Amino acid sequence: MTDRPSFDAHLAAVQAPDGLKTVLEVLAQTCAEISDLVAGGALSGVLGASGAVNVQDEEQKKLDVIANDILTDALLASPVVAGVGSEEMDVTQPAAHATGEYLVMFDPLDGSSNIDINAPVGTIFSVLKGFSPTPTEADFLQPGRRQVAAGYALYGAQTMLVLTTGAGVTGFTLAADGSWVLTHPDIRIPADTKEFAINMSNQRHWAGGVQRYIAACLEGADGPRGKNFNMRWVAAMVADVHRILMRGGVFLYPWDRREPEKAGKLRLMYEGNPMAFLVEQAGGKATLDGVASILDVVPERLHQRIPVALGSANEVDQIAAA
Ligand code: F6P
């Protein structure tokens, strides 16, 4: 047995408005539900394609749709939620009631190409304060700096929930009885690292700075960095960022030349912003290009894309200097 605090006990001690705590309880509960479905795999009947594509023109998996429905229904049923936005929905949805204060955006199942191969996937979420109980999309378009909470659930070898409300980062593990237990009370990212994460198959398309940074890492102890690097790529941002929160590293998904009009692959509102909030709260840096913070981007569109370079602070500075 353990004397570790439960999620509820931890939340009771957090300095945050009751409404925000309710939002986090709903998210924790729904992520536990989604974890069950992910763990059941073929036995839950959730594997494979849904037959539809989302607003980004990506094939939706059955589990993308199921996770999206579970989150949307649970959040909109909560009296404190004013509206939701999701990677899997073209437009934002206001709640039917007019009592809510909070706006929640999410990627219901990040890394969904991992679902059918039993590799890690996760749910990423971002919480903002709304201006109106019947919000339109414009209400959601606030810079990441204004987030009041953010986090993710990682459905991996263990299911974990990692959260910030702006006072550090805490991690919980899902116990066999379905409850969340505080296991990682103060997550900090080491400032230095010898590990990078990038999809190397895109190398020829990158801009000069990223080419130079990665080339120097690959030269290892024989090159200007004077140390050997290791590479990891889970192909689910949620798992790559989790590794960085646990032991340091950098993660890049940079702009590339294939579609120059697109700023990057990852989405600002429900991938970049929540991960940037967590990374900065854990002492790391979360930037577009090694310098400009993701959290300062003024959003123009719900499904806006951005380049991402985040992780161990000193290593992100090396990306900027390359
Ligand atoms: O949401 C996009 C995403 O699945 C991220 O989770 C992940 O980091 C990335 O795409 C993987 O991209 P690629 O298919 O290029 O490996």
Short mmCIF file of N, CA, C and O in Angstrom, two decimals, residues 167-245:
data_model
loop_
_atom_site.label_atom_id
_atom_site.label_comp_id
_atom_site.label_asym_id
_atom_site.label_seq_id
_atom_site.Cartn_x
_atom_site.Cartn_y
_atom_site.Cartn_z
N ALA A 167 1.82 26.66 -11.30
CA ALA A 167 2.68 26.63 -10.11
C ALA A 167 3.46 25.32 -10.11
O ALA A 167 3.33 24.50 -9.20
N GLY A 168 4.22 25.08 -11.17
CA GLY A 168 4.99 23.83 -11.28
C GLY A 168 4.19 22.76 -12.00
O GLY A 168 3.06 23.00 -12.47
N VAL A 169 4.81 21.59 -12.11
CA VAL A 169 4.20 20.49 -12.88
C VAL A 169 4.14 19.25 -11.99
O VAL A 169 5.13 18.88 -11.36
N THR A 170 2.96 18.61 -11.96
CA THR A 170 2.80 17.41 -11.15
C THR A 170 2.32 16.25 -12.01
O THR A 170 1.57 16.45 -12.97
N GLY A 171 2.72 15.04 -11.63
CA GLY A 171 2.35 13.86 -12.40
C GLY A 171 1.65 12.83 -11.52
O GLY A 171 2.02 12.61 -10.36
N PHE A 172 0.62 12.22 -12.09
CA PHE A 172 -0.19 11.21 -11.38
C PHE A 172 -0.16 9.92 -12.21
O PHE A 172 -0.11 9.97 -13.44
N THR A 173 -0.25 8.79 -11.52
CA THR A 173 -0.29 7.50 -12.21
C THR A 173 -1.65 6.87 -11.94
O THR A 173 -2.17 6.94 -10.82
N LEU A 174 -2.22 6.25 -12.99
CA LEU A 174 -3.54 5.62 -12.85
C LEU A 174 -3.37 4.26 -12.16
O LEU A 174 -2.66 3.39 -12.67
N ALA A 175 -4.02 4.12 -11.00
CA ALA A 175 -3.91 2.87 -10.24
C ALA A 175 -4.91 1.85 -10.78
O ALA A 175 -5.83 2.19 -11.52
N ALA A 176 -4.73 0.58 -10.36
CA ALA A 176 -5.58 -0.51 -10.85
C ALA A 176 -7.05 -0.28 -10.52
O ALA A 176 -7.95 -0.74 -11.25
N ASP A 177 -7.35 0.46 -9.44
CA ASP A 177 -8.76 0.70 -9.07
C ASP A 177 -9.36 1.89 -9.82
O ASP A 177 -10.47 2.32 -9.53
N GLY A 178 -8.61 2.45 -10.78
CA GLY A 178 -9.16 3.53 -11.60
C GLY A 178 -8.95 4.91 -11.01
O GLY A 178 -9.42 5.90 -11.57
N SER A 179 -8.21 4.99 -9.89
CA SER A 179 -7.98 6.31 -9.28
C SER A 179 -6.60 6.82 -9.68
O SER A 179 -5.69 6.04 -9.97
N TRP A 180 -6.44 8.16 -9.67
CA TRP A 180 -5.15 8.78 -9.97
C TRP A 180 -4.40 9.01 -8.67
O TRP A 180 -4.97 9.54 -7.72
N VAL A 181 -3.11 8.64 -8.66
CA VAL A 181 -2.30 8.78 -7.45
C VAL A 181 -1.10 9.68 -7.77
O VAL A 181 -0.44 9.51 -8.81
N LEU A 182 -0.82 10.64 -6.88
CA LEU A 182 0.32 11.54 -7.10
C LEU A 182 1.63 10.76 -6.99
O LEU A 182 1.95 10.23 -5.93
N THR A 183 2.36 10.68 -8.10
CA THR A 183 3.63 9.93 -8.09
C THR A 183 4.82 10.82 -8.44
O THR A 183 5.96 10.45 -8.19
N HIS A 184 4.57 11.97 -9.09
CA HIS A 184 5.66 12.85 -9.53
C HIS A 184 5.32 14.28 -9.09
O HIS A 184 4.75 15.06 -9.85
N PRO A 185 5.61 14.61 -7.80
CA PRO A 185 5.12 15.88 -7.23
C PRO A 185 5.73 17.15 -7.83
O PRO A 185 5.07 18.18 -7.82
N ASP A 186 6.94 17.12 -8.33
CA ASP A 186 7.55 18.37 -8.82
C ASP A 186 8.47 18.04 -9.98
O ASP A 186 9.66 17.79 -9.78
N ILE A 187 7.93 18.04 -11.17
CA ILE A 187 8.69 17.61 -12.35
C ILE A 187 9.55 18.78 -12.84
O ILE A 187 9.04 19.87 -13.07
N ARG A 188 10.86 18.55 -12.98
CA ARG A 188 11.79 19.57 -13.47
C ARG A 188 12.58 19.01 -14.64
O ARG A 188 13.02 17.86 -14.60
N ILE A 189 12.78 19.82 -15.66
CA ILE A 189 13.55 19.38 -16.83
C ILE A 189 15.01 19.78 -16.63
O ILE A 189 15.29 20.98 -16.46
N PRO A 190 15.95 18.83 -16.66
CA PRO A 190 17.36 19.22 -16.55
C PRO A 190 17.72 20.21 -17.65
O PRO A 190 17.23 20.11 -18.78
N ALA A 191 18.61 21.18 -17.34
CA ALA A 191 18.94 22.24 -18.30
C ALA A 191 19.80 21.72 -19.44
O ALA A 191 19.80 22.29 -20.54
N ASP A 192 20.56 20.65 -19.20
CA ASP A 192 21.46 20.11 -20.24
C ASP A 192 21.01 18.72 -20.64
O ASP A 192 20.39 18.02 -19.85
N THR A 193 21.37 18.35 -21.85
CA THR A 193 20.95 17.03 -22.36
C THR A 193 21.88 16.57 -23.46
O THR A 193 22.63 17.37 -24.03
N LYS A 194 21.82 15.26 -23.76
CA LYS A 194 22.53 14.70 -24.91
C LYS A 194 21.54 13.94 -25.77
O LYS A 194 21.88 12.93 -26.38
N GLU A 195 20.27 14.36 -25.77
CA GLU A 195 19.24 13.61 -26.49
C GLU A 195 18.38 14.56 -27.31
O GLU A 195 17.91 15.57 -26.78
N PHE A 196 18.18 14.25 -28.59
CA PHE A 196 17.28 15.07 -29.40
C PHE A 196 16.22 14.19 -30.04
O PHE A 196 16.42 12.99 -30.24
N ALA A 197 15.08 14.82 -30.37
CA ALA A 197 13.97 14.12 -31.02
C ALA A 197 13.53 14.93 -32.21
O ALA A 197 13.13 16.10 -32.07
N ILE A 198 13.63 14.35 -33.39
CA ILE A 198 13.19 15.02 -34.62
C ILE A 198 12.95 13.93 -35.64
O ILE A 198 13.57 12.86 -35.58
N ASN A 199 12.02 14.17 -36.57
CA ASN A 199 11.80 13.18 -37.64
C ASN A 199 12.89 13.38 -38.70
O ASN A 199 12.78 14.24 -39.57
N MET A 200 13.96 12.54 -38.60
CA MET A 200 15.14 12.71 -39.46
C MET A 200 14.82 12.52 -40.95
O MET A 200 15.58 12.96 -41.81
N SER A 201 13.72 11.85 -41.25
CA SER A 201 13.41 11.59 -42.66
C SER A 201 13.07 12.89 -43.41
O SER A 201 13.06 12.91 -44.63
N ASN A 202 12.82 13.96 -42.65
CA ASN A 202 12.51 15.25 -43.28
C ASN A 202 13.74 16.14 -43.44
O ASN A 202 13.61 17.30 -43.85
N GLN A 203 14.90 15.62 -43.12
CA GLN A 203 16.11 16.45 -43.02
C GLN A 203 16.33 17.36 -44.24
O GLN A 203 16.63 18.54 -44.09
N ARG A 204 16.17 16.79 -45.44
CA ARG A 204 16.50 17.58 -46.64
C ARG A 204 15.58 18.79 -46.83
O ARG A 204 15.89 19.69 -47.59
N HIS A 205 14.45 18.80 -46.13
CA HIS A 205 13.49 19.90 -46.29
C HIS A 205 13.69 21.04 -45.27
O HIS A 205 13.06 22.07 -45.37
N TRP A 206 14.52 20.81 -44.23
CA TRP A 206 14.62 21.81 -43.15
C TRP A 206 15.34 23.07 -43.60
O TRP A 206 16.14 23.04 -44.54
N ALA A 207 15.13 24.16 -42.85
CA ALA A 207 15.88 25.41 -43.07
C ALA A 207 17.30 25.26 -42.51
O ALA A 207 17.58 24.32 -41.75
N GLY A 208 18.16 26.23 -42.87
CA GLY A 208 19.59 26.16 -42.54
C GLY A 208 19.91 25.98 -41.06
O GLY A 208 20.76 25.16 -40.70
N GLY A 209 19.23 26.72 -40.18
CA GLY A 209 19.56 26.67 -38.75
C GLY A 209 19.36 25.26 -38.18
O GLY A 209 20.22 24.76 -37.44
N VAL A 210 18.23 24.65 -38.49
CA VAL A 210 17.95 23.30 -37.96
C VAL A 210 18.93 22.29 -38.57
O VAL A 210 19.44 21.40 -37.87
N GLN A 211 19.24 22.47 -39.87
CA GLN A 211 20.24 21.59 -40.51
C GLN A 211 21.56 21.65 -39.74
O GLN A 211 22.16 20.63 -39.45
N ARG A 212 22.00 22.88 -39.44
CA ARG A 212 23.30 23.06 -38.77
C ARG A 212 23.26 22.50 -37.34
O ARG A 212 24.21 21.84 -36.90
N TYR A 213 22.15 22.75 -36.64
CA TYR A 213 22.04 22.26 -35.26
C TYR A 213 22.14 20.73 -35.22
O TYR A 213 22.92 20.16 -34.45
N ILE A 214 21.33 20.07 -36.07
CA ILE A 214 21.32 18.59 -36.04
C ILE A 214 22.65 18.04 -36.56
O ILE A 214 23.18 17.06 -36.01
N ALA A 215 23.23 18.67 -37.58
CA ALA A 215 24.53 18.19 -38.10
C ALA A 215 25.58 18.21 -36.97
O ALA A 215 26.36 17.26 -36.82
N ALA A 216 25.56 19.28 -36.16
CA ALA A 216 26.53 19.37 -35.06
C ALA A 216 26.29 18.26 -34.02
O ALA A 216 27.23 17.67 -33.50
N CYS A 217 25.00 17.97 -33.74
CA CYS A 217 24.69 16.87 -32.79
C CYS A 217 25.21 15.55 -33.35
O CYS A 217 25.77 14.72 -32.61
N LEU A 218 25.02 15.34 -34.66
CA LEU A 218 25.40 14.06 -35.27
C LEU A 218 26.92 13.87 -35.30
O LEU A 218 27.41 12.75 -35.28
N GLU A 219 27.65 14.98 -35.33
CA GLU A 219 29.13 14.87 -35.30
C GLU A 219 29.62 14.41 -33.94
O GLU A 219 30.76 13.96 -33.78
N GLY A 220 28.78 14.54 -32.93
CA GLY A 220 29.08 14.01 -31.60
C GLY A 220 30.36 14.56 -31.02
O GLY A 220 30.70 15.74 -31.19
N ALA A 221 31.11 13.67 -30.35
CA ALA A 221 32.34 14.08 -29.65
C ALA A 221 33.39 14.61 -30.62
O ALA A 221 34.30 15.33 -30.21
N ASP A 222 33.27 14.27 -31.91
CA ASP A 222 34.27 14.73 -32.89
C ASP A 222 33.94 16.13 -33.42
O ASP A 222 34.74 16.71 -34.16
N GLY A 223 32.76 16.66 -33.10
CA GLY A 223 32.33 17.93 -33.69
C GLY A 223 32.37 19.07 -32.69
O GLY A 223 32.91 18.93 -31.58
N PRO A 224 31.77 20.21 -33.07
CA PRO A 224 31.83 21.42 -32.23
C PRO A 224 31.16 21.26 -30.87
O PRO A 224 31.52 21.97 -29.93
N ARG A 225 30.21 20.33 -30.73
CA ARG A 225 29.52 20.16 -29.44
C ARG A 225 30.38 19.37 -28.45
O ARG A 225 30.12 19.40 -27.25
N GLY A 226 31.32 18.59 -28.95
CA GLY A 226 32.25 17.86 -28.08
C GLY A 226 31.60 16.79 -27.22
O GLY A 226 32.14 16.38 -26.20
N LYS A 227 30.42 16.32 -27.61
CA LYS A 227 29.79 15.22 -26.86
C LYS A 227 28.89 14.42 -27.80
O LYS A 227 28.39 14.96 -28.80
N ASN A 228 28.72 13.15 -27.49
CA ASN A 228 27.86 12.29 -28.32
C ASN A 228 26.40 12.48 -27.95
O ASN A 228 26.06 12.62 -26.77
N PHE A 229 25.54 12.47 -28.97
CA PHE A 229 24.09 12.60 -28.75
C PHE A 229 23.39 11.29 -29.07
O PHE A 229 23.87 10.48 -29.88
N ASN A 230 22.22 11.12 -28.46
CA ASN A 230 21.34 9.98 -28.76
C ASN A 230 20.08 10.55 -29.40
O ASN A 230 19.73 11.70 -29.15
N MET A 231 19.39 9.76 -30.23
CA MET A 231 18.14 10.24 -30.84
C MET A 231 16.97 9.35 -30.45
O MET A 231 17.13 8.13 -30.37
N ARG A 232 15.80 9.97 -30.19
CA ARG A 232 14.57 9.23 -29.90
C ARG A 232 13.44 9.87 -30.68
O ARG A 232 13.39 11.09 -30.81
N TRP A 233 12.49 9.10 -31.18
CA TRP A 233 11.31 9.63 -31.88
C TRP A 233 10.17 8.64 -31.71
O TRP A 233 10.19 7.56 -32.29
N VAL A 234 9.19 8.99 -30.85
CA VAL A 234 8.07 8.07 -30.59
C VAL A 234 6.96 8.27 -31.62
O VAL A 234 6.10 7.42 -31.78
N ALA A 235 6.99 9.43 -32.32
CA ALA A 235 5.93 9.79 -33.28
C ALA A 235 4.61 10.09 -32.60
O ALA A 235 3.54 10.01 -33.21
N ALA A 236 4.66 10.42 -31.31
CA ALA A 236 3.51 10.97 -30.57
C ALA A 236 4.12 12.07 -29.72
O ALA A 236 4.91 11.78 -28.81
N MET A 237 3.76 13.32 -30.01
CA MET A 237 4.36 14.44 -29.28
C MET A 237 4.22 14.24 -27.77
O MET A 237 5.12 14.54 -26.99
N VAL A 238 3.07 13.72 -27.36
CA VAL A 238 2.79 13.56 -25.94
C VAL A 238 3.85 12.66 -25.29
O VAL A 238 4.33 12.94 -24.18
N ALA A 239 4.29 11.61 -25.96
CA ALA A 239 5.28 10.69 -25.38
C ALA A 239 6.68 11.29 -25.47
O ALA A 239 7.48 11.13 -24.55
N ASP A 240 6.97 12.00 -26.56
CA ASP A 240 8.29 12.64 -26.67
C ASP A 240 8.44 13.74 -25.61
O ASP A 240 9.50 13.88 -25.00
N VAL A 241 7.39 14.52 -25.40
CA VAL A 241 7.46 15.58 -24.38
C VAL A 241 7.52 14.96 -22.98
O VAL A 241 8.25 15.45 -22.11
N HIS A 242 6.82 13.87 -22.78
CA HIS A 242 6.87 13.21 -21.47
C HIS A 242 8.31 12.77 -21.15
O HIS A 242 8.80 12.98 -20.04
N ARG A 243 8.98 12.19 -22.16
CA ARG A 243 10.38 11.77 -21.92
C ARG A 243 11.23 12.98 -21.52
O ARG A 243 12.05 12.91 -20.60
N ILE A 244 11.00 14.11 -22.19
CA ILE A 244 11.78 15.32 -21.88
C ILE A 244 11.47 15.81 -20.46
O ILE A 244 12.36 16.22 -19.72
N LEU A 245 10.20 15.73 -20.05
CA LEU A 245 9.86 16.13 -18.68
C LEU A 245 10.49 15.19 -17.66
O LEU A 245 10.83 15.59 -16.55
#
